């Protein structure tokens, strides 16, 4: 989510991390607070989607909580012996803000995100200087029959772009395309196309005039900035079993209603680029099960050009490290 979605007191957003439901809101002092989205009475989930409420009331038995996680009301508890509301607070979840974007971490002892991804905030602010001022505009959802790691692999290289994304390579200057890996994130940058009238979408020189910027943040999140008017989008790749992924792409813009040019960019992403990538990844998912395939080789050139797959190798190394495995 983005901080603009929590601008009002009592506003909240929910999210699911694997089988854990989380909600984020603002406490009485205005600080971001995140909690496991479950009532401490009998385990019913408290909130759904996004919204605004003065009191968090469980839909099952109406136990009520404030946004600091304190239990404020428990029907009929006054007739119980030894019942103390202080014994039943919501369980907190670690929450951080980076460039206006909201992140949660189920590991309370994890190193802060700004330290884990040192340099990412500065890069995003350089290429999306308005990131603090945008608001949520739209969410696009994609159901993909492919493992999430195949989807990440695909994002991390443009070796396939000239072959599979004819419009994208017309949108940016591919001669300037570069991918840089850095700890738990990587960056993809390219200059703007020589002509603003291209086959992907047309744009005038706007708030974003350098071209394209994309970032991958471990394990399954990408951030995009397209040429043209100010825009930033966040794509999450949520595992849905070993053979499936649900993608959520959230667009954040200066206003909830996109400009004509950004609306064209959003339509291109939703109706052209995403279907192209989904088709590729679903084919790879089927191919990985073939008896005729064992293991290929990454194409990594010395200059780490736009045709290099070094960022894919970097990601798969992160996967291996997380699993405690060793790559040969």
Tab-separated table of N, CA and C in Angstrom, residues 53-215:
chain	number	residue	atom	x	y	z
A	53	UNK	N	-12.836	3.147	9.661
A	53	UNK	CA	-13.729	2.874	10.784
A	53	UNK	C	-13.151	3.506	12.041
A	54	UNK	N	-14.003	3.899	12.955
A	54	UNK	CA	-13.529	4.482	14.207
A	54	UNK	C	-13.077	3.410	15.189
A	55	UNK	N	-13.749	2.271	15.150
A	55	UNK	CA	-13.442	1.154	16.043
A	55	UNK	C	-13.386	-0.119	15.210
A	56	UNK	N	-12.406	-0.957	15.482
A	56	UNK	CA	-12.296	-2.242	14.791
A	56	UNK	C	-13.177	-3.233	15.536
A	57	UNK	N	-14.267	-3.634	14.911
A	57	UNK	CA	-15.241	-4.502	15.566
A	57	UNK	C	-15.248	-5.862	14.884
A	58	UNK	N	-15.043	-6.910	15.659
A	58	UNK	CA	-15.072	-8.261	15.105
A	58	UNK	C	-16.483	-8.604	14.631
A	59	UNK	N	-16.639	-9.098	13.400
A	59	UNK	CA	-17.966	-9.428	12.875
A	59	UNK	C	-18.615	-10.632	13.556
A	60	UNK	N	-17.857	-11.364	14.385
A	60	UNK	CA	-18.381	-12.595	14.986
A	60	UNK	C	-19.097	-12.312	16.309
A	61	UNK	N	-18.376	-11.753	17.291
A	61	UNK	CA	-18.964	-11.506	18.606
A	61	UNK	C	-18.806	-10.056	19.070
A	62	UNK	N	-18.361	-9.189	18.139
A	62	UNK	CA	-18.324	-7.738	18.368
A	62	UNK	C	-17.311	-7.295	19.416
A	63	UNK	N	-16.248	-8.058	19.600
A	63	UNK	CA	-15.155	-7.499	20.386
A	63	UNK	C	-14.592	-6.302	19.613
A	64	UNK	N	-14.251	-5.235	20.341
A	64	UNK	CA	-13.810	-4.014	19.682
A	64	UNK	C	-12.398	-3.613	20.070
A	65	UNK	N	-11.630	-3.140	19.083
A	65	UNK	CA	-10.231	-2.754	19.292
A	65	UNK	C	-9.989	-1.357	18.734
A	66	UNK	N	-8.981	-0.665	19.279
A	66	UNK	CA	-8.553	0.587	18.676
A	66	UNK	C	-7.357	0.319	17.762
A	67	UNK	N	-6.877	1.370	17.099
A	67	UNK	CA	-5.809	1.186	16.116
A	67	UNK	C	-4.418	1.126	16.748
A	68	UNK	N	-4.371	1.125	18.078
A	68	UNK	CA	-3.137	0.794	18.776
A	68	UNK	C	-3.144	-0.665	19.213
A	69	UNK	N	-4.193	-1.386	18.829
A	69	UNK	CA	-4.282	-2.810	19.118
A	69	UNK	C	-4.894	-3.156	20.456
A	70	UNK	N	-5.371	-2.165	21.184
A	70	UNK	CA	-5.933	-2.422	22.508
A	70	UNK	C	-7.375	-2.913	22.415
A	71	UNK	N	-7.713	-3.901	23.214
A	71	UNK	CA	-9.095	-4.352	23.309
A	71	UNK	C	-9.876	-3.330	24.118
A	72	UNK	N	-10.926	-2.776	23.519
A	72	UNK	CA	-11.712	-1.741	24.173
A	72	UNK	C	-13.075	-2.233	24.640
A	73	UNK	N	-13.578	-3.262	24.000
A	73	UNK	CA	-14.912	-3.745	24.367
A	73	UNK	C	-15.001	-5.244	24.132
A	74	UNK	N	-15.589	-5.943	25.115
A	74	UNK	CA	-15.844	-7.380	24.992
A	74	UNK	C	-17.181	-7.654	25.662
A	75	UNK	N	-18.196	-7.859	24.871
A	75	UNK	CA	-19.567	-7.995	25.371
A	75	UNK	C	-19.660	-9.059	26.468
A	76	UNK	N	-20.288	-8.677	27.561
A	76	UNK	CA	-20.584	-9.548	28.707
A	76	UNK	C	-19.357	-9.880	29.552
A	77	UNK	N	-18.200	-9.303	29.193
A	77	UNK	CA	-17.001	-9.615	29.974
A	77	UNK	C	-17.070	-9.027	31.383
A	78	UNK	N	-17.913	-8.002	31.572
A	78	UNK	CA	-18.040	-7.403	32.901
A	78	UNK	C	-18.660	-8.374	33.907
A	79	UNK	N	-19.291	-9.426	33.399
A	79	UNK	CA	-19.900	-10.423	34.277
A	79	UNK	C	-19.001	-11.629	34.508
A	80	UNK	N	-17.739	-11.525	34.059
A	80	UNK	CA	-16.776	-12.612	34.234
A	80	UNK	C	-15.798	-12.262	35.349
A	81	UNK	N	-15.326	-13.285	36.024
A	81	UNK	CA	-14.344	-13.091	37.086
A	81	UNK	C	-12.935	-13.122	36.504
A	82	UNK	N	-12.139	-12.123	36.841
A	82	UNK	CA	-10.737	-12.112	36.442
A	82	UNK	C	-10.481	-11.775	34.990
A	83	UNK	N	-11.468	-11.223	34.278
A	83	UNK	CA	-11.260	-10.857	32.877
A	83	UNK	C	-10.680	-9.453	32.812
A	84	UNK	N	-9.534	-9.329	32.138
A	84	UNK	CA	-8.870	-8.034	31.998
A	84	UNK	C	-8.623	-7.779	30.518
A	85	UNK	N	-9.172	-6.706	29.993
A	85	UNK	CA	-9.016	-6.399	28.565
A	85	UNK	C	-7.546	-6.259	28.181
A	86	UNK	N	-6.714	-5.842	29.103
A	86	UNK	CA	-5.287	-5.663	28.797
A	86	UNK	C	-4.593	-6.975	28.447
A	87	UNK	N	-5.212	-8.092	28.773
A	87	UNK	CA	-4.609	-9.394	28.490
A	87	UNK	C	-4.846	-9.852	27.051
A	88	UNK	N	-5.609	-9.092	26.277
A	88	UNK	CA	-5.995	-9.558	24.941
A	88	UNK	C	-5.758	-8.503	23.851
A	89	UNK	N	-4.567	-7.929	23.788
A	89	UNK	CA	-4.290	-6.983	22.694
A	89	UNK	C	-4.052	-7.729	21.387
A	90	UNK	N	-4.187	-7.017	20.277
A	90	UNK	CA	-3.833	-7.598	18.987
A	90	UNK	C	-2.325	-7.789	18.916
A	91	UNK	N	-1.910	-8.795	18.149
A	91	UNK	CA	-0.485	-9.091	18.016
A	91	UNK	C	0.115	-8.199	16.927
A	92	UNK	N	1.140	-7.418	17.268
A	92	UNK	CA	1.699	-6.465	16.301
A	92	UNK	C	2.550	-7.133	15.235
A	93	UNK	N	2.671	-6.448	14.100
A	93	UNK	CA	3.527	-6.852	12.986
A	93	UNK	C	4.432	-5.667	12.665
A	94	UNK	N	5.657	-5.958	12.336
A	94	UNK	CA	6.600	-4.888	12.010
A	94	UNK	C	6.168	-4.177	10.729
A	95	UNK	N	6.175	-2.864	10.730
A	95	UNK	CA	5.763	-2.084	9.566
A	95	UNK	C	6.767	-0.965	9.348
A	96	UNK	N	7.070	-0.688	8.075
A	96	UNK	CA	8.002	0.374	7.703
A	96	UNK	C	7.470	1.111	6.483
A	97	UNK	N	7.946	2.333	6.315
A	97	UNK	CA	7.590	3.139	5.148
A	97	UNK	C	8.847	3.450	4.357
A	98	UNK	N	8.781	3.255	3.052
A	98	UNK	CA	9.907	3.558	2.164
A	98	UNK	C	9.365	4.278	0.944
A	99	UNK	N	9.747	5.527	0.762
A	99	UNK	CA	9.258	6.326	-0.371
A	99	UNK	C	7.736	6.389	-0.404
A	100	UNK	N	7.121	6.471	0.758
A	100	UNK	CA	5.671	6.529	0.825
A	100	UNK	C	4.992	5.186	0.708
A	101	UNK	N	5.722	4.144	0.320
A	101	UNK	CA	5.171	2.799	0.211
A	101	UNK	C	5.262	2.100	1.563
A	102	UNK	N	4.276	1.278	1.870
A	102	UNK	CA	4.181	0.633	3.179
A	102	UNK	C	4.569	-0.834	3.053
A	103	UNK	N	5.470	-1.267	3.926
A	103	UNK	CA	5.950	-2.646	3.923
A	103	UNK	C	5.777	-3.242	5.318
A	104	UNK	N	5.411	-4.519	5.365
A	104	UNK	CA	5.349	-5.238	6.630
A	104	UNK	C	6.325	-6.405	6.578
A	105	UNK	N	6.760	-6.838	7.750
A	105	UNK	CA	7.693	-7.953	7.861
A	105	UNK	C	7.256	-8.805	9.044
A	106	UNK	N	7.010	-10.086	8.806
A	106	UNK	CA	6.558	-10.975	9.871
A	106	UNK	C	7.683	-11.326	10.838
A	107	UNK	N	8.918	-11.019	10.474
A	107	UNK	CA	10.066	-11.255	11.344
A	107	UNK	C	10.345	-9.982	12.139
A	108	UNK	N	9.987	-9.993	13.407
A	108	UNK	CA	10.147	-8.798	14.235
A	108	UNK	C	11.606	-8.424	14.444
A	109	UNK	N	12.519	-9.366	14.229
A	109	UNK	CA	13.941	-9.117	14.470
A	109	UNK	C	14.720	-8.818	13.187
A	110	UNK	N	14.026	-8.683	12.068
A	110	UNK	CA	14.708	-8.460	10.792
A	110	UNK	C	15.400	-7.101	10.773
A	111	UNK	N	16.461	-7.018	9.985
A	111	UNK	CA	17.142	-5.741	9.772
A	111	UNK	C	16.176	-4.797	9.055
A	112	UNK	N	16.130	-3.517	9.411
A	112	UNK	CA	15.224	-2.583	8.731
A	112	UNK	C	15.400	-2.611	7.220
A	113	UNK	N	14.292	-2.446	6.514
A	113	UNK	CA	14.312	-2.520	5.054
A	113	UNK	C	15.280	-1.506	4.452
A	114	UNK	N	15.327	-0.309	5.004
A	114	UNK	CA	16.218	0.716	4.453
A	114	UNK	C	17.679	0.295	4.535
A	115	UNK	N	18.006	-0.558	5.495
A	115	UNK	CA	19.372	-1.074	5.594
A	115	UNK	C	19.569	-2.267	4.670
A	116	UNK	N	18.565	-3.136	4.599
A	116	UNK	CA	18.675	-4.298	3.715
A	116	UNK	C	18.791	-3.880	2.254
A	117	UNK	N	18.043	-2.836	1.894
A	117	UNK	CA	18.026	-2.363	0.502
A	117	UNK	C	18.643	-0.975	0.427
A	118	UNK	N	19.808	-0.819	1.016
A	118	UNK	CA	20.474	0.485	1.031
A	118	UNK	C	20.706	0.980	-0.391
A	119	UNK	N	20.270	2.193	-0.654
A	119	UNK	CA	20.400	2.797	-1.977
A	119	UNK	C	19.117	2.800	-2.777
A	120	UNK	N	18.181	1.915	-2.433
A	120	UNK	CA	16.939	1.829	-3.205
A	120	UNK	C	16.114	3.104	-3.077
A	121	UNK	N	15.978	3.613	-1.876
A	121	UNK	CA	15.169	4.817	-1.676
A	121	UNK	C	15.705	5.981	-2.497
A	122	UNK	N	17.015	6.157	-2.513
A	122	UNK	CA	17.609	7.256	-3.264
A	122	UNK	C	17.349	7.095	-4.763
A	123	UNK	N	17.432	5.866	-5.258
A	123	UNK	CA	17.170	5.628	-6.681
A	123	UNK	C	15.726	5.952	-7.039
A	124	UNK	N	14.793	5.457	-6.233
A	124	UNK	CA	13.383	5.699	-6.534
A	124	UNK	C	13.084	7.193	-6.505
A	125	UNK	N	13.587	7.879	-5.512
A	125	UNK	CA	13.321	9.322	-5.413
A	125	UNK	C	13.953	10.092	-6.570
A	126	UNK	N	15.043	9.582	-7.101
A	126	UNK	CA	15.679	10.252	-8.236
A	126	UNK	C	14.817	10.133	-9.488
A	127	UNK	N	14.290	8.930	-9.737
A	127	UNK	CA	13.540	8.701	-10.971
A	127	UNK	C	12.033	8.905	-10.803
A	128	UNK	N	11.560	8.961	-9.566
A	128	UNK	CA	10.146	9.243	-9.294
A	128	UNK	C	10.079	10.259	-8.157
A	129	UNK	N	10.492	11.500	-8.407
A	129	UNK	CA	10.598	12.499	-7.334
A	129	UNK	C	9.271	12.859	-6.684
A	130	UNK	N	8.166	12.500	-7.323
A	130	UNK	CA	6.846	12.826	-6.784
A	130	UNK	C	6.258	11.674	-5.980
A	131	UNK	N	7.053	10.677	-5.620
A	131	UNK	CA	6.518	9.459	-5.020
A	131	UNK	C	5.775	9.733	-3.716
A	132	UNK	N	6.148	10.776	-2.987
A	132	UNK	CA	5.464	11.087	-1.731
A	132	UNK	C	4.115	11.756	-1.952
A	133	UNK	N	3.883	12.273	-3.146
A	133	UNK	CA	2.687	13.074	-3.399
A	133	UNK	C	1.603	12.337	-4.174
A	134	UNK	N	1.874	11.095	-4.580
A	134	UNK	CA	0.892	10.372	-5.383
A	134	UNK	C	-0.187	9.761	-4.495
A	135	UNK	N	-1.282	9.348	-5.147
A	135	UNK	CA	-2.390	8.686	-4.453
A	135	UNK	C	-2.761	7.426	-5.227
A	136	UNK	N	-3.441	6.518	-4.546
A	136	UNK	CA	-3.869	5.284	-5.197
A	136	UNK	C	-4.897	5.591	-6.278
A	137	UNK	N	-4.719	4.972	-7.456
A	137	UNK	CA	-5.634	5.211	-8.573
A	137	UNK	C	-6.358	3.949	-9.013
A	138	UNK	N	-5.649	2.828	-9.116
A	138	UNK	CA	-6.271	1.637	-9.714
A	138	UNK	C	-5.471	0.391	-9.365
A	139	UNK	N	-6.177	-0.737	-9.244
A	139	UNK	CA	-5.531	-2.041	-9.102
A	139	UNK	C	-5.972	-2.944	-10.248
A	140	UNK	N	-4.989	-3.563	-10.915
A	140	UNK	CA	-5.245	-4.577	-11.935
A	140	UNK	C	-4.789	-5.923	-11.383
A	141	UNK	N	-5.592	-6.957	-11.615
A	141	UNK	CA	-5.311	-8.291	-11.085
A	141	UNK	C	-5.150	-9.281	-12.227
A	142	UNK	N	-4.139	-10.138	-12.113
A	142	UNK	CA	-3.855	-11.137	-13.143
A	142	UNK	C	-3.667	-12.499	-12.474
A	143	UNK	N	-4.368	-13.499	-12.974
A	143	UNK	CA	-4.206	-14.873	-12.506
A	143	UNK	C	-3.363	-15.627	-13.517
A	144	UNK	N	-2.229	-16.124	-13.067
A	144	UNK	CA	-1.233	-16.699	-13.967
A	144	UNK	C	-0.976	-18.152	-13.587
A	145	UNK	N	-0.949	-19.019	-14.585
A	145	UNK	CA	-0.657	-20.437	-14.360
A	145	UNK	C	0.851	-20.662	-14.471
A	146	UNK	N	1.566	-20.075	-13.517
A	146	UNK	CA	3.023	-20.184	-13.504
A	146	UNK	C	3.519	-19.909	-12.096
A	147	UNK	N	4.600	-20.551	-11.712
A	147	UNK	CA	5.208	-20.317	-10.413
A	147	UNK	C	5.712	-18.878	-10.313
A	148	UNK	N	5.634	-18.311	-9.132
A	148	UNK	CA	6.017	-16.904	-8.952
A	148	UNK	C	7.479	-16.657	-9.299
A	149	UNK	N	8.325	-17.643	-9.083
A	149	UNK	CA	9.751	-17.443	-9.369
A	149	UNK	C	10.012	-17.360	-10.867
A	150	UNK	N	9.207	-18.045	-11.663
A	150	UNK	CA	9.307	-17.911	-13.117
A	150	UNK	C	8.927	-16.491	-13.525
A	151	UNK	N	7.920	-15.934	-12.851
A	151	UNK	CA	7.494	-14.568	-13.146
A	151	UNK	C	8.602	-13.563	-12.811
A	152	UNK	N	9.267	-13.763	-11.680
A	152	UNK	CA	10.363	-12.867	-11.307
A	152	UNK	C	11.514	-12.994	-12.300
A	153	UNK	N	11.876	-14.242	-12.644
A	153	UNK	CA	12.934	-14.455	-13.640
A	153	UNK	C	12.668	-13.635	-14.899
A	154	UNK	N	11.429	-13.679	-15.350
A	154	UNK	CA	11.057	-12.997	-16.590
A	154	UNK	C	11.214	-11.486	-16.469
A	155	UNK	N	10.822	-10.935	-15.326
A	155	UNK	CA	10.948	-9.484	-15.126
A	155	UNK	C	12.400	-9.040	-15.152
A	156	UNK	N	13.294	-9.898	-14.678
A	156	UNK	CA	14.671	-9.490	-14.418
A	156	UNK	C	15.582	-9.494	-15.633
A	157	UNK	N	15.074	-9.849	-16.784
A	157	UNK	CA	15.920	-9.795	-17.986
A	157	UNK	C	15.134	-9.243	-19.165
A	158	UNK	N	15.868	-8.579	-20.050
A	158	UNK	CA	15.259	-8.079	-21.282
A	158	UNK	C	15.867	-8.771	-22.494
A	159	UNK	N	16.477	-9.914	-22.265
A	159	UNK	CA	16.974	-10.754	-23.355
A	159	UNK	C	15.822	-11.123	-24.287
A	160	UNK	N	14.614	-11.237	-23.701
A	160	UNK	CA	13.443	-11.624	-24.487
A	160	UNK	C	12.708	-10.430	-25.093
A	161	UNK	N	13.090	-9.216	-24.747
A	161	UNK	CA	12.273	-8.057	-25.120
A	161	UNK	C	12.181	-7.846	-26.629
A	162	UNK	N	13.310	-7.915	-27.337
A	162	UNK	CA	13.280	-7.720	-28.788
A	162	UNK	C	12.440	-8.793	-29.476
A	163	UNK	N	12.380	-9.972	-28.872
A	163	UNK	CA	11.646	-11.093	-29.470
A	163	UNK	C	10.158	-11.022	-29.143
A	164	UNK	N	9.834	-10.724	-27.876
A	164	UNK	CA	8.459	-10.882	-27.403
A	164	UNK	C	7.731	-9.572	-27.122
A	165	UNK	N	8.448	-8.453	-27.021
A	165	UNK	CA	7.820	-7.173	-26.671
A	165	UNK	C	8.158	-6.109	-27.717
A	166	UNK	N	7.592	-6.255	-28.890
A	166	UNK	CA	7.908	-5.335	-29.990
A	166	UNK	C	7.547	-3.891	-29.655
A	167	UNK	N	6.456	-3.702	-28.920
A	167	UNK	CA	6.047	-2.336	-28.578
A	167	UNK	C	6.948	-1.743	-27.500
A	168	UNK	N	7.346	-2.561	-26.529
A	168	UNK	CA	8.194	-2.052	-25.449
A	168	UNK	C	9.540	-1.566	-25.977
A	169	UNK	N	10.127	-2.316	-26.889
A	169	UNK	CA	11.437	-1.902	-27.415
A	169	UNK	C	11.316	-0.673	-28.310
A	170	UNK	N	10.088	-0.323	-28.700
A	170	UNK	CA	9.845	0.925	-29.425
A	170	UNK	C	9.606	2.081	-28.452
A	171	UNK	N	9.262	1.725	-27.201
A	171	UNK	CA	8.943	2.725	-26.180
A	171	UNK	C	10.191	3.324	-25.543
A	172	UNK	N	11.250	2.507	-25.401
A	172	UNK	CA	12.469	2.967	-24.730
A	172	UNK	C	13.669	2.786	-25.656
A	173	UNK	N	14.752	3.439	-25.297
A	173	UNK	CA	16.002	3.317	-26.043
A	173	UNK	C	16.739	2.082	-25.536
A	174	UNK	N	16.611	0.965	-26.245
A	174	UNK	CA	17.188	-0.288	-25.781
A	174	UNK	C	18.710	-0.260	-25.763
A	175	UNK	N	19.318	0.612	-26.542
A	175	UNK	CA	20.784	0.710	-26.518
A	175	UNK	C	21.289	1.207	-25.165
A	176	UNK	N	20.418	1.892	-24.424
A	176	UNK	CA	20.815	2.418	-23.115
A	176	UNK	C	20.314	1.553	-21.960
A	177	UNK	N	19.627	0.456	-22.277
A	177	UNK	CA	19.018	-0.393	-21.235
A	177	UNK	C	20.105	-1.044	-20.385
A	178	UNK	N	19.971	-0.927	-19.075
A	178	UNK	CA	20.966	-1.515	-18.176
A	178	UNK	C	20.280	-2.116	-16.962
A	179	UNK	N	20.852	-3.177	-16.431
A	179	UNK	CA	20.351	-3.833	-15.229
A	179	UNK	C	21.492	-3.948	-14.229
A	180	UNK	N	21.249	-3.473	-13.013
A	180	UNK	CA	22.265	-3.483	-11.964
A	180	UNK	C	21.722	-4.210	-10.744
A	181	UNK	N	22.491	-5.146	-10.193
A	181	UNK	CA	22.071	-5.871	-8.993
A	181	UNK	C	22.761	-5.268	-7.782
A	182	UNK	N	22.020	-5.263	-6.665
A	182	UNK	CA	22.541	-4.615	-5.460
A	182	UNK	C	21.866	-5.234	-4.240
A	183	UNK	N	22.513	-6.204	-3.591
A	183	UNK	CA	21.949	-6.798	-2.382
A	183	UNK	C	20.647	-7.513	-2.653
A	184	UNK	N	19.552	-7.037	-2.036
A	184	UNK	CA	18.261	-7.698	-2.219
A	184	UNK	C	17.392	-6.995	-3.255
A	185	UNK	N	17.973	-6.095	-4.033
A	185	UNK	CA	17.184	-5.466	-5.090
A	185	UNK	C	18.027	-5.318	-6.344
A	186	UNK	N	17.345	-5.039	-7.439
A	186	UNK	CA	18.038	-4.754	-8.695
A	186	UNK	C	17.300	-3.641	-9.412
A	187	UNK	N	18.015	-2.961	-10.314
A	187	UNK	CA	17.470	-1.801	-11.024
A	187	UNK	C	17.567	-2.016	-12.520
A	188	UNK	N	16.528	-1.577	-13.239
A	188	UNK	CA	16.519	-1.615	-14.699
A	188	UNK	C	16.197	-0.216	-15.198
A	189	UNK	N	17.096	0.359	-15.982
A	189	UNK	CA	16.931	1.732	-16.454
A	189	UNK	C	17.143	1.797	-17.951
A	190	UNK	N	16.371	2.659	-18.608
A	190	UNK	CA	16.535	2.878	-20.046
A	190	UNK	C	16.102	4.289	-20.385
A	191	UNK	N	16.769	4.890	-21.349
A	191	UNK	CA	16.388	6.213	-21.802
A	191	UNK	C	15.079	6.180	-22.569
A	192	UNK	N	14.506	7.352	-22.778
A	192	UNK	CA	13.256	7.441	-23.525
A	192	UNK	C	13.499	7.151	-24.998
A	193	UNK	N	12.461	6.700	-25.665
A	193	UNK	CA	12.549	6.475	-27.104
A	193	UNK	C	12.881	7.784	-27.811
A	194	UNK	N	13.503	7.655	-28.952
A	194	UNK	CA	13.877	8.863	-29.701
A	194	UNK	C	12.645	9.629	-30.169
A	195	UNK	N	11.542	8.919	-30.351
A	195	UNK	CA	10.287	9.553	-30.750
A	195	UNK	C	9.231	9.268	-29.699
A	196	UNK	N	8.472	10.294	-29.303
A	196	UNK	CA	7.399	10.085	-28.340
A	196	UNK	C	6.192	9.421	-28.982
A	197	UNK	N	6.175	9.323	-30.296
A	197	UNK	CA	5.089	8.663	-31.020
A	197	UNK	C	5.553	7.249	-31.358
A	198	UNK	N	5.241	6.301	-30.477
A	198	UNK	CA	5.717	4.933	-30.640
A	198	UNK	C	4.542	3.979	-30.611
A	199	UNK	N	4.794	2.699	-30.808
A	199	UNK	CA	3.704	1.736	-30.950
A	199	UNK	C	3.115	1.288	-29.620
A	200	UNK	N	3.759	1.613	-28.482
A	200	UNK	CA	3.209	1.231	-27.181
A	200	UNK	C	2.140	2.235	-26.744
A	201	UNK	N	2.547	3.483	-26.550
A	201	UNK	CA	1.617	4.575	-26.259
A	201	UNK	C	2.353	5.882	-26.503
A	202	UNK	N	1.628	6.903	-26.864
A	202	UNK	CA	2.250	8.196	-27.143
A	202	UNK	C	2.384	8.989	-25.850
A	203	UNK	N	3.382	9.824	-25.788
A	203	UNK	CA	3.552	10.663	-24.613
A	203	UNK	C	4.275	11.942	-24.991
A	204	UNK	N	3.954	12.983	-24.258
A	204	UNK	CA	4.686	14.236	-24.362
A	204	UNK	C	5.733	14.261	-23.255
A	205	UNK	N	6.678	15.152	-23.393
A	205	UNK	CA	7.668	15.291	-22.334
A	205	UNK	C	6.959	15.778	-21.077
A	206	UNK	N	6.878	14.895	-20.065
A	206	UNK	CA	6.134	15.228	-18.858
A	206	UNK	C	7.005	15.173	-17.623
A	207	UNK	N	6.378	14.839	-16.502
A	207	UNK	CA	7.122	14.766	-15.250
A	207	UNK	C	8.165	13.651	-15.289
A	208	UNK	N	7.893	12.618	-16.066
A	208	UNK	CA	8.843	11.522	-16.246
A	208	UNK	C	9.321	11.586	-17.682
A	209	UNK	N	10.529	12.088	-17.894
A	209	UNK	CA	10.981	12.292	-19.268
A	209	UNK	C	12.291	11.566	-19.579
A	210	UNK	N	12.804	10.781	-18.618
A	210	UNK	CA	14.075	10.106	-18.847
A	210	UNK	C	13.893	8.769	-19.546
A	211	UNK	N	12.720	8.189	-19.478
A	211	UNK	CA	12.510	6.875	-20.075
A	211	UNK	C	11.803	5.936	-19.131
A	212	UNK	N	12.411	4.783	-18.893
A	212	UNK	CA	11.790	3.729	-18.087
A	212	UNK	C	12.686	3.383	-16.905
A	213	UNK	N	12.073	3.136	-15.752
A	213	UNK	CA	12.801	2.641	-14.585
A	213	UNK	C	11.996	1.519	-13.953
A	214	UNK	N	12.679	0.470	-13.572
A	214	UNK	CA	12.029	-0.643	-12.893
A	214	UNK	C	12.942	-1.186	-11.810
A	215	UNK	N	12.343	-1.589	-10.701
A	215	UNK	CA	13.120	-2.155	-9.599
A	215	UNK	C	12.481	-3.461	-9.153
